[in-house]
Amino acid sequence: MTALRNALPEVELTQQADEGEPEKGRWSQSELLLASAIDALRRVEYVLICANTDSKAKRPSPPEPVRRPGAAPRAQKKELSQAGAETLFKLINGGAA
């Protein structure tokens, strides 16, 4: 994939950069290391916030990693609807039999 991205003409790379899709652009070793450092710093900040938050308080969501070339963004978890919760409750309590 890296060889294919590196073979792209400058016009196409510029177009992809303008569309905000970093996974389609070229990344150097230093950019990958910088993304790793950013992820580590965000994780440390998240742990620090969680450690200093009251146990009954709502905790923040874990940080999203910086998007890397060739990696799609994480899929968002779907919220459980009231109807889905009721169906799940019935299944757990023997309603499927």
XYZ file of N, CA and C in Angstrom:
291
model
N 0.825 -1.198 0.000
C 0.000 0.000 0.000
C 0.869 1.262 0.000
N 1.966 1.218 0.744
C 2.851 2.384 0.777
C 3.429 2.647 -0.601
N 3.847 1.581 -1.295
C 4.398 1.748 -2.640
C 3.354 2.346 -3.576
N 2.114 1.910 -3.452
C 1.048 2.461 -4.296
C 0.806 3.936 -3.985
N 0.773 4.280 -2.677
C 0.585 5.694 -2.305
C 1.743 6.541 -2.785
N 2.958 6.028 -2.674
C 4.126 6.798 -3.098
C 4.171 6.984 -4.604
N 3.486 6.135 -5.351
C 3.464 6.245 -6.805
C 2.380 7.207 -7.308
N 1.526 7.696 -6.416
C 0.471 8.610 -6.830
C 1.059 9.931 -7.319
N 0.466 10.517 -8.355
C 0.925 11.835 -8.807
C 0.608 12.907 -7.764
N 1.358 13.990 -7.801
C 1.192 15.078 -6.819
C -0.213 15.660 -6.843
N -0.823 15.736 -8.012
C -2.171 16.306 -8.126
C -3.168 15.474 -7.314
N -3.074 14.148 -7.431
C -3.995 13.283 -6.692
C -3.716 13.329 -5.198
N -2.436 13.392 -4.803
C -2.105 13.511 -3.380
C -2.662 14.809 -2.800
N -2.543 15.897 -3.549
C -3.063 17.187 -3.094
C -4.576 17.127 -2.957
N -5.246 16.495 -3.916
C -6.701 16.360 -3.857
C -7.121 15.555 -2.633
N -6.430 14.462 -2.358
C -6.764 13.635 -1.199
C -6.482 14.378 0.099
N -5.420 15.165 0.136
C -5.117 15.944 1.339
C -6.197 16.988 1.589
N -6.707 17.606 0.512
C -7.762 18.604 0.652
C -9.072 17.999 1.124
N -9.316 16.728 0.813
C -10.555 16.074 1.210
C -10.491 15.554 2.647
N -9.351 15.711 3.304
C -9.231 15.342 4.710
C -9.177 13.851 4.963
N -8.489 13.098 4.125
C -8.354 11.663 4.312
C -6.876 11.318 4.464
N -6.319 11.458 5.682
C -4.885 11.261 5.864
C -4.419 9.842 5.588
N -5.339 8.865 5.657
C -4.915 7.491 5.412
C -4.549 7.249 3.952
N -4.846 8.209 3.082
C -4.509 8.046 1.669
C -3.254 8.812 1.271
N -2.674 9.553 2.189
C -1.477 10.333 1.879
C -0.208 9.595 2.263
N 0.941 10.182 1.938
C 2.230 9.597 2.308
C 2.595 10.017 3.726
N 3.092 9.084 4.511
C 3.563 9.377 5.853
C 5.005 8.912 5.970
N 5.839 9.775 6.499
C 7.232 9.395 6.731
C 7.345 8.712 8.092
N 8.524 8.185 8.369
C 8.770 7.533 9.663
C 8.576 8.528 10.807
N 9.016 9.759 10.602
C 8.880 10.760 11.672
C 7.413 11.108 11.914
N 6.586 11.117 10.868
C 5.166 11.393 11.059
C 4.482 10.249 11.813
N 4.864 9.023 11.520
C 4.310 7.889 12.253
C 4.723 7.923 13.721
N 5.980 8.288 13.988
C 6.444 8.398 15.376
C 5.722 9.525 16.104
N 5.505 10.636 15.414
C 4.782 11.752 16.011
C 3.342 11.346 16.354
N 2.691 10.607 15.450
C 1.329 10.138 15.721
C 1.321 9.218 16.938
N 2.337 8.365 17.066
C 2.427 7.479 18.237
C 2.613 8.290 19.518
N 3.421 9.330 19.452
C 3.644 10.181 20.624
C 2.358 10.917 21.011
N 1.618 11.395 20.011
C 0.354 12.075 20.285
C -0.628 11.114 20.950
N -0.712 9.880 20.427
C -1.609 8.882 21.015
C -1.232 8.578 22.458
N 0.063 8.441 22.723
C 0.520 8.148 24.084
C 0.183 9.306 25.024
N 0.391 10.529 24.576
C 0.096 11.696 25.403
C -1.403 11.798 25.687
N -2.222 11.554 24.679
C -3.672 11.582 24.886
C -4.107 10.502 25.881
N -3.483 9.332 25.794
C -3.836 8.233 26.708
C -3.437 8.572 28.151
N -2.263 9.167 28.324
C -1.818 9.575 29.664
C -2.773 10.628 30.227
N -3.178 11.586 29.402
C -4.118 12.607 29.848
C -5.458 11.969 30.247
N -5.921 11.015 29.454
C -7.176 10.319 29.753
C -7.091 9.582 31.089
N -5.985 8.863 31.311
C -5.813 8.115 32.567
C -5.744 9.086 33.742
N -5.062 10.200 33.572
C -4.957 11.199 34.636
C -6.330 11.763 34.994
N -7.127 12.051 33.992
C -8.476 12.573 34.237
C -9.322 11.525 34.959
N -9.255 10.270 34.483
C -10.039 9.200 35.120
C -9.599 8.957 36.557
N -8.302 9.036 36.821
C -7.791 8.800 38.170
C -8.221 9.899 39.136
N -8.464 11.102 38.623
C -8.822 12.227 39.476
C -10.301 12.586 39.401
N -11.098 11.715 38.820
C -12.535 11.941 38.729
C -13.223 11.106 39.800
N -14.223 11.682 40.418
C -14.984 10.964 41.436
C -15.563 9.695 40.824
N -15.595 8.621 41.599
C -16.021 7.323 41.075
C -17.474 7.331 40.602
N -18.302 8.230 41.122
C -19.704 8.298 40.718
C -19.928 9.245 39.542
N -18.919 10.025 39.194
C -19.055 10.986 38.109
C -18.889 10.294 36.758
N -19.439 10.926 35.728
C -19.315 10.372 34.382
C -17.881 10.559 33.893
N -17.296 9.487 33.377
C -15.918 9.528 32.883
C -15.925 9.869 31.391
N -14.869 10.508 30.920
C -14.818 10.844 29.498
C -14.603 9.598 28.647
N -14.878 9.723 27.374
C -14.628 8.619 26.438
C -13.127 8.484 26.210
N -12.637 7.265 25.969
C -11.211 7.099 25.677
C -10.841 7.867 24.404
N -9.620 8.336 24.310
C -9.228 9.127 23.138
C -9.142 8.274 21.881
N -9.475 8.885 20.762
C -9.349 8.220 19.461
C -7.900 8.342 19.000
N -7.320 7.279 18.474
C -5.955 7.383 17.956
C -5.913 8.221 16.678
N -4.776 8.806 16.405
C -4.581 9.569 15.170
C -4.709 8.597 14.005
N -5.451 9.003 12.986
C -5.635 8.124 11.833
C -4.323 7.964 11.091
N -3.987 6.710 10.777
C -2.759 6.404 10.054
C -3.081 5.978 8.635
N -2.086 6.059 7.749
C -2.325 5.627 6.372
C -2.771 4.173 6.322
N -3.834 3.922 5.572
C -4.330 2.568 5.394
C -5.256 2.083 6.483
N -5.503 2.892 7.511
C -6.369 2.479 8.620
C -7.658 3.282 8.584
N -8.763 2.586 8.593
C -10.063 3.251 8.613
C -10.375 3.714 10.030
N -11.170 4.755 10.189
C -11.543 5.187 11.538
C -12.352 4.112 12.249
N -12.296 4.116 13.565
C -13.045 3.144 14.353
C -14.539 3.347 14.170
N -15.250 2.231 14.139
C -16.709 2.303 14.045
C -17.276 2.726 15.397
N -18.264 3.589 15.353
C -18.895 4.052 16.585
C -19.833 2.974 17.104
N -19.858 2.792 18.419
C -20.764 1.832 19.025
C -22.177 2.399 18.986
N -23.123 1.539 18.666
C -24.510 1.967 18.619
C -25.093 1.956 20.023
N -25.948 2.930 20.297
C -26.629 3.009 21.582
C -27.746 1.966 21.609
N -27.969 1.374 22.772
C -29.037 0.389 22.951
C -30.355 1.129 23.144
N -31.311 0.863 22.248
C -32.615 1.524 22.346
C -33.444 0.870 23.455
N -34.518 1.530 23.814
C -35.393 0.999 24.861
C -36.004 -0.326 24.407
N -36.422 -0.406 23.151
C -37.015 -1.647 22.639
C -35.976 -2.767 22.623
N -34.759 -2.439 22.230
C -33.683 -3.433 22.237
C -33.352 -3.899 23.637
N -33.394 -2.969 24.599
C -33.113 -3.330 25.993
C -34.191 -4.271 26.529
N -35.440 -4.000 26.179
C -36.527 -4.862 26.634
C -36.417 -6.259 26.020
N -36.078 -6.317 24.735
C -35.902 -7.613 24.074
C -34.763 -8.386 24.708
N -33.659 -7.709 24.967
C -32.515 -8.352 25.609
C -32.879 -8.849 27.004
N -33.630 -8.053 27.748
C -34.060 -8.444 29.098
C -34.916 -9.711 29.035
N -35.830 -9.773 28.069
C -36.687 -10.956 27.913
C -35.858 -12.182 27.557
N -34.880 -12.024 26.664
C -34.035 -13.155 26.277
C -33.209 -13.670 27.444
N -32.679 -12.750 28.236
C -31.855 -13.145 29.385
C -32.694 -13.884 30.421
N -33.937 -13.473 30.559
C -34.806 -14.060 31.584
C -35.671 -15.193 31.049
N -35.230 -15.861 29.997
C -35.917 -17.054 29.506
C -37.075 -16.793 28.573
N -37.146 -15.622 27.996
C -38.239 -15.294 27.091
C -38.108 -15.928 25.715
N -36.954 -16.481 25.380
C -36.756 -17.065 24.057
C -37.236 -18.498 23.985
N -37.519 -19.103 25.109
C -37.888 -20.530 25.128
C -39.315 -20.744 24.740
